[in-house]
Amino acid sequence: MDSAEKRLNELGYKQELRREMTTGSLYFWAAHLAGPKWGPFASWCCAWLETIGLIAGIGTQAYAGSQTLQSIILLCTGTNKDGGYFAPRWLFLCMYMGLTVIWAVLNTFALEVIAFIDIISIWWQVIGGLVIVIMLPLVALTRQPASYVFSSFEMAPDSTGISSKPYAAILALLVSQYSLYGYDAAAHLTEETKGADKNGPIAILSSIGIISVFGWAYILALTFSIQDPSYLYDKSNETAGVFVPAQILYDAFHGRYHSATGAIILLFIIWGSFFFGGLSITTSAARVVYALSRDKGVPFSSVWRRIHPKHKVPSNAVWLCAAICILLGLPILKVNVVFTAITSICTIGWVGGYAVPIFARLVMAEENFNAGPFYLGRARRPVCLVAFLWICYTCSVFLLPTYYPITWDTFNYAPVALGVGLGLIMLWWMVDARKWFKGPVRNIDTPNGKV
């Protein structure tokens, strides 16, 4: 028994899932930071926000992966201008569903394979990211000046209907905020991580640094390599104006080599990143559903907390997440802003889940806090305050429309979906759940019942 498993037992949990991956979650933090009076309510809110965010997160990766695959197929068969095959909505939905099912199958029957894939994923992201960041600006015939990259606004009013620069600046935060989550994966998988009391925080801090450096470099490589900004969203361009990175890559490689082969290869690298990301998020989502079910916080909890007798994974929870994700994607057949809506639901849920333990820590009496190996000391309250206010701001931004005028096929349905979903969850709490939900439930006894 290592220090992490020992600490897990001290907290009242026995290890039930396999450790070959990397099931704790944020709502455990929320419950203990909020204290015995508010702990159940805090963990209820955090758990459901986290669950919504993670399941929608599978959808974001499935949609982005399908969109990238759509561009790959188009460029492999020609271009939008010379008869290339552009996948219609029904086929796009099939790709979306196919990716979701593949991730669910792998998470059900192939944990050993996933552990190996995770290793591949790390090197894929690092090496593939470096290839794109270094090669793209070198291949591009011309590069944009720094003044354009750091100070120019490209709002594409003909495509988006948005002509206000302040509004565009607000919406510009969406992509970066969507990218800056998931670094708490160690928190979701601490039950399966060796030495998690130390390795978990190290993994979180390391991933923040990696995301910052590689994400910034990737965005700079793309923006410096833009050839004609006004052409990127043109629906008559070579990639049908649906995936801006694809057009940037095509312009760079076709401009220099008169061939789309290089663009296709780099798009495949990008697609691989989405595939690996979706696989990982499916793992996290299933484990959060399992953990909440283990604590009797989900309808039909006894079904979703079952562990596969052979593979030692929460297989029912995996397929529940996949089924809900597929339902979220069905509007693809009619609505043009599905990615915006799913991304909004994902980010508000996932990042909103962070806000609960952060706020609880902000107001918690210091004498009630047992510091671990990583501790902010006097900086804790200012850091928590800034983080909480930023989360409130960004979650509000994700509810805004991204296309005007607002019609049925441009309507961001995230506010409605979240409003109905969270409304029902809170109604359930007030009517019934508050009477019996006590937060994380121990599955082993601890000495004198103390944690």
CSV table of C-alpha atoms in Angstrom, one decimal:
chain,number,residue,atom,x,y,z
A,1,MET,CA,0.0,0.0,0.0
A,2,ASP,CA,1.5,3.3,-1.1
A,3,SER,CA,1.0,6.7,0.6
A,4,ALA,CA,-1.9,7.6,-1.8
A,5,GLU,CA,-3.8,4.4,-1.1
A,6,LYS,CA,-3.2,4.8,2.6
A,7,ARG,CA,-4.5,8.4,2.5
A,8,LEU,CA,-7.5,7.2,0.5
A,9,ASN,CA,-8.3,4.7,3.2
A,10,GLU,CA,-7.9,7.4,5.8
A,11,LEU,CA,-10.6,9.5,4.0
A,12,GLY,CA,-12.9,6.5,4.1
A,13,TYR,CA,-12.5,5.0,0.6
A,14,LYS,CA,-11.1,1.7,-0.5
A,15,GLN,CA,-9.5,1.4,-3.9
A,16,GLU,CA,-12.0,-0.3,-6.3
A,17,LEU,CA,-10.8,0.7,-9.7
A,18,ARG,CA,-7.6,-0.4,-11.5
A,19,ARG,CA,-4.5,1.7,-11.3
A,20,GLU,CA,-3.1,1.1,-14.8
A,21,MET,CA,-4.6,4.5,-15.8
A,22,THR,CA,-3.9,7.5,-14.0
A,23,THR,CA,-11.9,8.0,-8.6
A,24,GLY,CA,-11.8,10.9,-6.8
A,25,SER,CA,-13.3,14.2,-8.0
A,26,LEU,CA,-13.7,17.8,-7.3
A,27,TYR,CA,-16.9,17.3,-5.4
A,28,PHE,CA,-15.0,15.5,-2.7
A,29,TRP,CA,-13.0,18.6,-2.2
A,30,ALA,CA,-16.1,20.7,-2.2
A,31,ALA,CA,-17.8,18.6,0.5
A,32,HIS,CA,-14.8,18.8,2.9
A,33,LEU,CA,-13.9,22.4,2.3
A,34,ALA,CA,-17.5,23.5,2.8
A,35,GLY,CA,-17.8,21.8,6.1
A,36,PRO,CA,-20.5,19.6,7.6
A,37,LYS,CA,-23.4,22.1,7.3
A,38,TRP,CA,-22.9,23.2,3.7
A,39,GLY,CA,-20.9,20.2,2.5
A,40,PRO,CA,-23.7,18.1,1.1
A,41,PHE,CA,-25.1,21.1,-0.9
A,42,ALA,CA,-21.7,22.1,-2.1
A,43,SER,CA,-20.8,18.6,-3.2
A,44,TRP,CA,-24.2,18.2,-4.9
A,45,CYS,CA,-23.7,21.4,-7.0
A,46,CYS,CA,-20.1,20.6,-7.8
A,47,ALA,CA,-20.8,17.0,-8.7
A,48,TRP,CA,-23.6,17.8,-11.1
A,49,LEU,CA,-21.8,20.7,-12.7
A,50,GLU,CA,-18.7,18.5,-13.1
A,51,THR,CA,-20.8,15.7,-14.6
A,52,ILE,CA,-22.5,17.9,-17.1
A,53,GLY,CA,-19.2,19.5,-18.1
A,54,LEU,CA,-17.4,16.2,-18.6
A,55,ILE,CA,-20.1,14.6,-20.6
A,56,ALA,CA,-20.4,17.6,-22.8
A,57,GLY,CA,-16.6,17.6,-23.0
A,58,ILE,CA,-16.8,14.2,-24.8
A,59,GLY,CA,-19.1,16.0,-27.3
A,60,THR,CA,-16.7,18.8,-27.9
A,61,GLN,CA,-13.9,16.4,-28.8
A,62,ALA,CA,-16.2,14.3,-31.0
A,63,TYR,CA,-17.5,17.4,-32.9
A,64,ALA,CA,-14.0,18.8,-33.3
A,65,GLY,CA,-12.6,15.4,-34.4
A,66,SER,CA,-15.5,15.0,-36.9
A,67,GLN,CA,-15.0,18.5,-38.3
A,68,THR,CA,-11.3,17.8,-38.8
A,69,LEU,CA,-12.0,14.5,-40.4
A,70,GLN,CA,-14.5,16.3,-42.7
A,71,SER,CA,-11.8,18.6,-43.8
A,72,ILE,CA,-9.3,15.7,-44.3
A,73,ILE,CA,-11.8,13.9,-46.5
A,74,LEU,CA,-12.5,17.0,-48.5
A,75,LEU,CA,-8.8,17.7,-49.2
A,76,CYS,CA,-8.1,14.0,-50.0
A,77,THR,CA,-10.8,14.0,-52.7
A,78,GLY,CA,-10.0,17.5,-54.1
A,79,THR,CA,-11.2,20.8,-52.6
A,80,ASN,CA,-14.5,22.6,-52.2
A,81,LYS,CA,-13.8,24.3,-55.6
A,82,ASP,CA,-13.0,21.3,-57.7
A,83,GLY,CA,-15.4,18.6,-56.7
A,84,GLY,CA,-14.0,17.3,-53.4
A,85,TYR,CA,-16.4,15.4,-51.2
A,86,PHE,CA,-17.7,17.6,-48.3
A,87,ALA,CA,-19.4,15.3,-45.8
A,88,PRO,CA,-23.1,16.3,-45.3
A,89,ARG,CA,-24.8,16.7,-41.9
A,90,TRP,CA,-26.0,13.1,-41.7
A,91,LEU,CA,-22.5,11.7,-42.3
A,92,PHE,CA,-21.0,14.3,-39.9
A,93,LEU,CA,-23.4,13.0,-37.2
A,94,CYS,CA,-22.4,9.5,-38.0
A,95,MET,CA,-18.7,10.4,-37.5
A,96,TYR,CA,-19.6,12.2,-34.3
A,97,MET,CA,-21.4,9.1,-33.0
A,98,GLY,CA,-18.7,6.7,-34.3
A,99,LEU,CA,-16.0,8.5,-32.3
A,100,THR,CA,-18.1,8.5,-29.2
A,101,VAL,CA,-18.8,4.7,-29.5
A,102,ILE,CA,-15.2,3.9,-30.2
A,103,TRP,CA,-14.1,5.8,-27.0
A,104,ALA,CA,-16.8,3.9,-25.0
A,105,VAL,CA,-15.7,0.5,-26.3
A,106,LEU,CA,-12.1,1.2,-25.5
A,107,ASN,CA,-13.0,2.4,-22.0
A,108,THR,CA,-15.0,-0.7,-21.4
A,109,PHE,CA,-12.8,-3.5,-22.8
A,110,ALA,CA,-9.3,-2.2,-23.3
A,111,LEU,CA,-7.9,-0.4,-20.3
A,112,GLU,CA,-4.5,-1.9,-21.0
A,113,VAL,CA,-4.7,-0.5,-24.5
A,114,ILE,CA,-5.8,2.9,-23.1
A,115,ALA,CA,-2.8,3.0,-20.8
A,116,PHE,CA,-0.6,2.4,-23.8
A,117,ILE,CA,-2.5,4.9,-25.9
A,118,ASP,CA,-2.0,7.5,-23.2
A,119,ILE,CA,1.7,7.2,-23.5
A,120,ILE,CA,1.4,7.6,-27.3
A,121,SER,CA,-0.9,10.6,-26.7
A,122,ILE,CA,1.7,12.4,-24.7
A,123,TRP,CA,4.4,12.1,-27.4
A,124,TRP,CA,1.8,12.7,-30.2
A,125,GLN,CA,0.8,16.0,-28.6
A,126,VAL,CA,4.4,17.1,-27.9
A,127,ILE,CA,6.0,16.0,-31.2
A,128,GLY,CA,3.0,16.7,-33.4
A,129,GLY,CA,2.6,20.1,-31.8
A,130,LEU,CA,6.2,21.0,-32.4
A,131,VAL,CA,5.9,19.9,-36.0
A,132,ILE,CA,3.0,22.2,-36.6
A,133,VAL,CA,4.4,25.1,-34.6
A,134,ILE,CA,7.8,24.9,-36.4
A,135,MET,CA,6.8,23.8,-39.9
A,136,LEU,CA,3.8,25.9,-40.6
A,137,PRO,CA,5.4,29.4,-40.4
A,138,LEU,CA,8.4,28.1,-42.4
A,139,VAL,CA,6.2,26.7,-45.2
A,140,ALA,CA,3.9,29.8,-45.5
A,141,LEU,CA,5.0,32.0,-48.4
A,142,THR,CA,4.2,35.1,-46.4
A,143,ARG,CA,3.8,35.8,-42.7
A,144,GLN,CA,1.6,38.4,-41.0
A,145,PRO,CA,3.4,41.1,-39.0
A,146,ALA,CA,3.3,41.2,-35.2
A,147,SER,CA,1.1,44.2,-35.4
A,148,TYR,CA,-1.6,42.1,-37.1
A,149,VAL,CA,-1.2,39.1,-34.8
A,150,PHE,CA,-1.4,41.1,-31.5
A,151,SER,CA,-3.7,44.0,-32.3
A,152,SER,CA,-5.9,43.2,-35.3
A,153,PHE,CA,-9.6,42.3,-35.0
A,154,GLU,CA,-11.0,39.9,-37.6
A,155,MET,CA,-14.8,39.6,-37.0
A,156,ALA,CA,-16.0,38.3,-40.3
A,157,PRO,CA,-19.2,40.4,-40.0
A,158,ASP,CA,-20.6,38.9,-43.3
A,159,SER,CA,-20.4,35.4,-41.7
A,160,THR,CA,-21.1,36.2,-38.0
A,161,GLY,CA,-23.2,39.4,-38.1
A,162,ILE,CA,-21.0,40.9,-35.4
A,163,SER,CA,-19.4,44.3,-36.1
A,164,SER,CA,-18.7,45.4,-32.5
A,165,LYS,CA,-15.0,45.2,-31.5
A,166,PRO,CA,-15.7,45.1,-27.7
A,167,TYR,CA,-18.1,42.3,-28.2
A,168,ALA,CA,-15.6,40.5,-30.5
A,169,ALA,CA,-13.0,40.9,-27.8
A,170,ILE,CA,-15.3,39.4,-25.2
A,171,LEU,CA,-16.1,36.4,-27.5
A,172,ALA,CA,-12.4,35.9,-28.2
A,173,LEU,CA,-12.0,34.6,-24.7
A,174,LEU,CA,-14.2,31.6,-25.5
A,175,VAL,CA,-11.6,29.5,-27.3
A,176,SER,CA,-8.9,30.1,-24.8
A,177,GLN,CA,-11.2,29.3,-21.9
A,178,TYR,CA,-12.5,26.2,-23.6
A,179,SER,CA,-8.9,25.1,-23.9
A,180,LEU,CA,-8.0,25.8,-20.3
A,181,TYR,CA,-9.7,22.9,-18.5
A,182,GLY,CA,-9.0,19.3,-17.9
A,183,TYR,CA,-5.8,19.8,-16.1
A,184,ASP,CA,-7.5,18.6,-13.0
A,185,ALA,CA,-7.8,15.1,-14.5
A,186,ALA,CA,-5.5,13.9,-11.8
A,187,ALA,CA,-8.2,14.9,-9.3
A,188,HIS,CA,-10.7,12.6,-11.0
A,189,LEU,CA,-8.3,9.7,-11.1
A,190,THR,CA,-6.5,9.9,-7.8
A,191,GLU,CA,-7.9,6.6,-6.7
A,192,GLU,CA,-6.0,5.0,-9.6
A,193,THR,CA,-2.8,7.1,-9.3
A,194,LYS,CA,0.2,6.0,-7.4
A,195,GLY,CA,1.5,8.6,-4.9
A,196,ALA,CA,-1.4,10.8,-5.8
A,197,ASP,CA,-1.0,13.0,-2.7
A,198,LYS,CA,2.1,14.4,-4.4
A,199,ASN,CA,1.9,13.4,-8.0
A,200,GLY,CA,-1.6,14.8,-8.4
A,201,PRO,CA,-0.7,18.4,-7.7
A,202,ILE,CA,2.5,18.0,-9.7
A,203,ALA,CA,0.5,16.8,-12.7
A,204,ILE,CA,-1.9,19.7,-12.4
A,205,LEU,CA,0.8,22.3,-12.2
A,206,SER,CA,2.8,20.7,-15.0
A,207,SER,CA,-0.2,20.5,-17.3
A,208,ILE,CA,-1.0,24.2,-16.8
A,209,GLY,CA,2.5,25.0,-17.9
A,210,ILE,CA,2.4,22.7,-20.9
A,211,ILE,CA,-1.0,23.9,-22.0
A,212,SER,CA,0.1,27.6,-21.7
A,213,VAL,CA,3.3,27.1,-23.7
A,214,PHE,CA,2.0,24.8,-26.4
A,215,GLY,CA,-1.3,26.5,-26.7
A,216,TRP,CA,0.2,29.9,-27.1
A,217,ALA,CA,2.8,28.7,-29.6
A,218,TYR,CA,0.1,26.9,-31.6
A,219,ILE,CA,-2.1,30.0,-31.8
A,220,LEU,CA,0.9,32.1,-32.8
A,221,ALA,CA,1.9,29.7,-35.5
A,222,LEU,CA,-1.6,29.7,-37.1
A,223,THR,CA,-2.1,33.5,-36.9
A,224,PHE,CA,1.4,34.4,-38.2
A,225,SER,CA,0.8,32.0,-41.1
A,226,ILE,CA,-2.6,33.4,-42.3
A,227,GLN,CA,-2.3,34.4,-46.0
A,228,ASP,CA,-5.6,36.2,-46.6
A,229,PRO,CA,-7.7,37.0,-43.5
A,230,SER,CA,-10.8,37.9,-45.4
A,231,TYR,CA,-10.8,34.5,-47.2
A,232,LEU,CA,-10.8,32.2,-44.1
A,233,TYR,CA,-14.5,32.3,-43.5
A,234,ASP,CA,-15.5,32.4,-47.2
A,235,LYS,CA,-17.9,29.5,-47.8
A,236,SER,CA,-16.5,29.3,-51.4
A,237,ASN,CA,-12.9,28.7,-50.3
A,238,GLU,CA,-11.1,25.4,-50.7
A,239,THR,CA,-12.2,24.1,-47.3
A,240,ALA,CA,-15.8,25.5,-47.5
A,241,GLY,CA,-15.1,28.0,-44.7
A,242,VAL,CA,-16.0,25.6,-41.9
A,243,PHE,CA,-12.7,24.9,-40.2
A,244,VAL,CA,-10.3,27.9,-40.2
A,245,PRO,CA,-7.1,25.9,-39.3
A,246,ALA,CA,-7.7,23.7,-42.3
A,247,GLN,CA,-7.7,26.7,-44.7
A,248,ILE,CA,-4.6,28.2,-43.1
A,249,LEU,CA,-2.8,24.9,-43.6
A,250,TYR,CA,-4.0,24.5,-47.1
A,251,ASP,CA,-3.0,28.0,-48.1
A,252,ALA,CA,0.5,27.5,-46.7
A,253,PHE,CA,1.2,24.1,-48.3
A,254,HIS,CA,-0.6,24.7,-51.6
A,255,GLY,CA,0.9,28.1,-51.9
A,256,ARG,CA,4.4,26.7,-51.7
A,257,TYR,CA,4.1,23.2,-53.1
A,258,HIS,CA,0.9,23.3,-55.1
A,259,SER,CA,-0.3,20.3,-53.1
A,260,ALA,CA,-2.5,19.7,-50.2
A,261,THR,CA,-0.6,16.7,-48.9
A,262,GLY,CA,1.2,18.6,-46.2
A,263,ALA,CA,-2.0,20.1,-45.0
A,264,ILE,CA,-3.7,16.7,-44.8
A,265,ILE,CA,-0.8,15.3,-42.7
A,266,LEU,CA,-0.9,18.2,-40.2
A,267,LEU,CA,-4.7,17.9,-40.1
A,268,PHE,CA,-4.3,14.3,-39.2
A,269,ILE,CA,-2.0,15.3,-36.3
A,270,ILE,CA,-4.7,17.7,-35.1
A,271,TRP,CA,-7.4,15.0,-35.5
A,272,GLY,CA,-5.2,12.6,-33.4
A,273,SER,CA,-5.1,15.2,-30.6
A,274,PHE,CA,-8.9,15.4,-30.6
A,275,PHE,CA,-9.2,11.6,-30.6
A,276,PHE,CA,-6.8,11.2,-27.7
A,277,GLY,CA,-8.5,14.0,-25.8
A,278,GLY,CA,-12.0,12.5,-26.3
A,279,LEU,CA,-10.7,9.1,-25.1
A,280,SER,CA,-9.3,10.7,-22.0
A,281,ILE,CA,-12.4,12.8,-21.2
A,282,THR,CA,-14.6,9.7,-21.6
A,283,THR,CA,-12.4,8.0,-19.0
A,284,SER,CA,-12.8,11.0,-16.6
A,285,ALA,CA,-16.5,11.4,-17.2
A,286,ALA,CA,-17.3,7.8,-16.5
A,287,ARG,CA,-15.4,7.8,-13.3
A,288,VAL,CA,-17.1,11.0,-12.1
A,289,VAL,CA,-20.5,9.4,-12.8
A,290,TYR,CA,-19.3,6.3,-11.0
A,291,ALA,CA,-18.1,8.2,-8.0
A,292,LEU,CA,-21.4,10.2,-7.8
A,293,SER,CA,-23.4,6.9,-8.2
A,294,ARG,CA,-21.3,5.3,-5.5
A,295,ASP,CA,-22.4,8.2,-3.2
A,296,LYS,CA,-26.1,7.6,-4.4
A,297,GLY,CA,-26.3,11.0,-6.1
A,298,VAL,CA,-27.6,9.8,-9.5
A,299,PRO,CA,-31.0,8.2,-10.4
A,300,PHE,CA,-30.6,4.4,-10.6
A,301,SER,CA,-27.3,4.7,-8.8
A,302,SER,CA,-27.1,0.9,-8.3
A,303,VAL,CA,-26.9,0.5,-12.1
A,304,TRP,CA,-24.2,3.1,-12.8
A,305,ARG,CA,-21.9,2.2,-10.0
A,306,ARG,CA,-21.5,-1.4,-11.1
A,307,ILE,CA,-18.0,-2.5,-11.8
A,308,HIS,CA,-17.3,-4.9,-14.7
A,309,PRO,CA,-16.3,-8.1,-13.0
A,310,LYS,CA,-13.5,-8.9,-15.4
A,311,HIS,CA,-12.2,-5.5,-16.6
A,312,LYS,CA,-12.7,-3.6,-13.3
A,313,VAL,CA,-14.1,-0.5,-15.0
A,314,PRO,CA,-17.5,1.3,-14.5
A,315,SER,CA,-18.8,0.0,-17.8
A,316,ASN,CA,-22.4,1.1,-17.3
A,317,ALA,CA,-21.3,4.6,-16.4
A,318,VAL,CA,-19.2,4.7,-19.6
A,319,TRP,CA,-22.1,3.9,-21.8
A,320,LEU,CA,-24.4,6.3,-20.0
A,321,CYS,CA,-22.0,9.1,-20.8
A,322,ALA,CA,-21.7,8.0,-24.4
A,323,ALA,CA,-25.5,7.9,-24.8
A,324,ILE,CA,-26.0,11.4,-23.4
A,325,CYS,CA,-23.2,12.7,-25.5
A,326,ILE,CA,-24.8,11.3,-28.6
A,327,LEU,CA,-28.1,12.9,-27.7
A,328,LEU,CA,-26.3,16.3,-27.3
A,329,GLY,CA,-25.1,15.9,-30.9
A,330,LEU,CA,-28.4,15.2,-32.5
A,331,PRO,CA,-29.1,18.9,-33.3
A,332,ILE,CA,-26.2,18.6,-35.8
A,333,LEU,CA,-28.8,17.6,-38.3
A,334,LYS,CA,-30.5,21.1,-38.1
A,335,VAL,CA,-28.5,23.6,-36.1
A,336,ASN,CA,-25.4,25.4,-37.3
A,337,VAL,CA,-24.0,26.3,-33.9
A,338,VAL,CA,-23.9,22.9,-32.2
A,339,PHE,CA,-20.2,23.2,-31.4
A,340,THR,CA,-20.7,26.6,-29.7
A,341,ALA,CA,-23.6,25.2,-27.7
A,342,ILE,CA,-21.8,22.0,-26.6
A,343,THR,CA,-18.6,23.9,-25.9
A,344,SER,CA,-20.6,26.4,-23.7
A,345,ILE,CA,-22.3,23.6,-21.8
A,346,CYS,CA,-19.0,21.8,-21.3
A,347,THR,CA,-17.1,24.9,-20.1
A,348,ILE,CA,-19.8,26.2,-17.9
A,349,GLY,CA,-20.3,22.8,-16.3
A,350,TRP,CA,-16.7,21.9,-16.0
A,351,VAL,CA,-15.2,25.2,-15.0
A,352,GLY,CA,-18.3,26.1,-13.0
A,353,GLY,CA,-17.6,22.9,-11.0
A,354,TYR,CA,-14.2,24.4,-10.1
A,355,ALA,CA,-15.9,27.4,-8.6
A,356,VAL,CA,-17.6,25.5,-5.8
A,357,PRO,CA,-14.5,24.2,-4.0
A,358,ILE,CA,-12.6,27.4,-4.8
A,359,PHE,CA,-15.4,29.5,-3.2
A,360,ALA,CA,-15.6,27.1,-0.2
A,361,ARG,CA,-11.8,27.4,0.3
A,362,LEU,CA,-12.2,31.2,0.0
A,363,VAL,CA,-14.6,31.4,3.0
A,364,MET,CA,-13.3,28.5,5.0
A,365,ALA,CA,-11.8,29.2,8.4
A,366,GLU,CA,-8.1,28.6,8.2
A,367,GLU,CA,-8.0,26.5,11.4
A,368,ASN,CA,-10.3,24.0,9.8
A,369,PHE,CA,-7.9,23.4,6.8
A,370,ASN,CA,-5.3,20.6,6.9
A,371,ALA,CA,-2.6,21.6,4.5
A,372,GLY,CA,-1.0,19.0,2.2
A,373,PRO,CA,2.4,18.9,0.5
A,374,PHE,CA,1.4,21.8,-1.8
A,375,TYR,CA,0.1,24.9,0.0
A,376,LEU,CA,-0.3,28.5,-1.2
A,377,GLY,CA,0.1,30.1,2.2
A,378,ARG,CA,-0.9,33.8,2.4
A,379,ALA,CA,-1.6,33.9,-1.3
A,380,ARG,CA,-4.5,31.5,-0.9
A,381,ARG,CA,-7.3,34.0,-0.6
A,382,PRO,CA,-6.3,36.4,-3.3
A,383,VAL,CA,-5.7,33.5,-5.7
A,384,CYS,CA,-9.1,32.0,-4.8
A,385,LEU,CA,-10.9,35.4,-5.2
A,386,VAL,CA,-9.4,36.1,-8.7
A,387,ALA,CA,-10.1,32.5,-9.8
A,388,PHE,CA,-13.7,32.6,-8.6
A,389,LEU,CA,-14.4,36.0,-10.2
A,390,TRP,CA,-12.8,34.9,-13.5
A,391,ILE,CA,-14.9,31.7,-13.6
A,392,CYS,CA,-18.1,33.8,-13.0
A,393,TYR,CA,-17.2,36.1,-15.8
A,394,THR,CA,-16.2,33.5,-18.4
A,395,CYS,CA,-19.3,31.4,-17.6
A,396,SER,CA,-21.5,34.4,-18.3
A,397,VAL,CA,-19.7,35.0,-21.6
A,398,PHE,CA,-20.4,31.5,-22.8
A,399,LEU,CA,-24.1,32.2,-22.6
A,400,LEU,CA,-23.9,35.0,-25.2
A,401,PRO,CA,-24.9,34.6,-28.8
A,402,THR,CA,-22.0,34.2,-31.3
A,403,TYR,CA,-24.1,34.8,-34.5
A,404,TYR,CA,-26.5,37.5,-35.4
A,405,PRO,CA,-29.3,37.8,-36.3
A,406,ILE,CA,-30.5,35.1,-34.0
A,407,THR,CA,-32.5,32.5,-35.8
A,408,TRP,CA,-33.4,28.9,-35.1
A,409,ASP,CA,-30.3,27.6,-36.8
A,410,THR,CA,-27.9,30.1,-35.2
A,411,PHE,CA,-29.4,30.0,-31.7
A,412,ASN,CA,-27.0,29.1,-28.9
A,413,TYR,CA,-29.2,26.6,-27.1
A,414,ALA,CA,-26.7,26.3,-24.2
A,415,PRO,CA,-28.6,28.7,-21.8
A,416,VAL,CA,-31.8,26.8,-22.4
A,417,ALA,CA,-30.2,23.3,-22.0
A,418,LEU,CA,-28.3,24.4,-18.9
A,419,GLY,CA,-31.3,26.3,-17.4
A,420,VAL,CA,-33.6,23.3,-17.8
A,421,GLY,CA,-31.0,20.7,-16.6
A,422,LEU,CA,-29.7,22.7,-13.6
A,423,GLY,CA,-33.2,23.8,-12.8
A,424,LEU,CA,-34.4,20.2,-12.5
A,425,ILE,CA,-31.3,19.2,-10.5
A,426,MET,CA,-31.8,22.0,-8.0
A,427,LEU,CA,-35.6,21.2,-7.8
A,428,TRP,CA,-34.7,17.6,-7.0
A,429,TRP,CA,-32.4,18.9,-4.3
A,430,MET,CA,-35.0,21.1,-2.7
A,431,VAL,CA,-37.8,18.6,-2.9
A,432,ASP,CA,-36.0,15.4,-2.0
A,433,ALA,CA,-32.2,15.0,-2.3
A,434,ARG,CA,-31.4,17.4,0.6
A,435,LYS,CA,-33.1,14.9,2.9
A,436,TRP,CA,-30.7,12.0,2.2
A,437,PHE,CA,-27.7,13.2,0.1
A,438,LYS,CA,-24.8,13.6,2.5
A,439,GLY,CA,-22.0,14.0,0.0
A,440,PRO,CA,-19.1,11.6,-0.5
A,441,VAL,CA,-20.0,8.3,1.3
A,442,ARG,CA,-17.2,6.2,2.9
A,443,ASN,CA,-17.0,2.6,1.7
A,444,ILE,CA,-14.7,1.6,4.5
A,445,ASP,CA,-14.8,2.4,8.2
A,446,THR,CA,-12.1,4.8,9.6
A,447,PRO,CA,-10.9,4.8,13.3
A,448,ASN,CA,-13.4,6.8,15.4
A,449,GLY,CA,-15.1,8.0,12.2
A,450,LYS,CA,-12.6,10.8,11.8
A,451,VAL,CA,-11.0,12.0,8.6
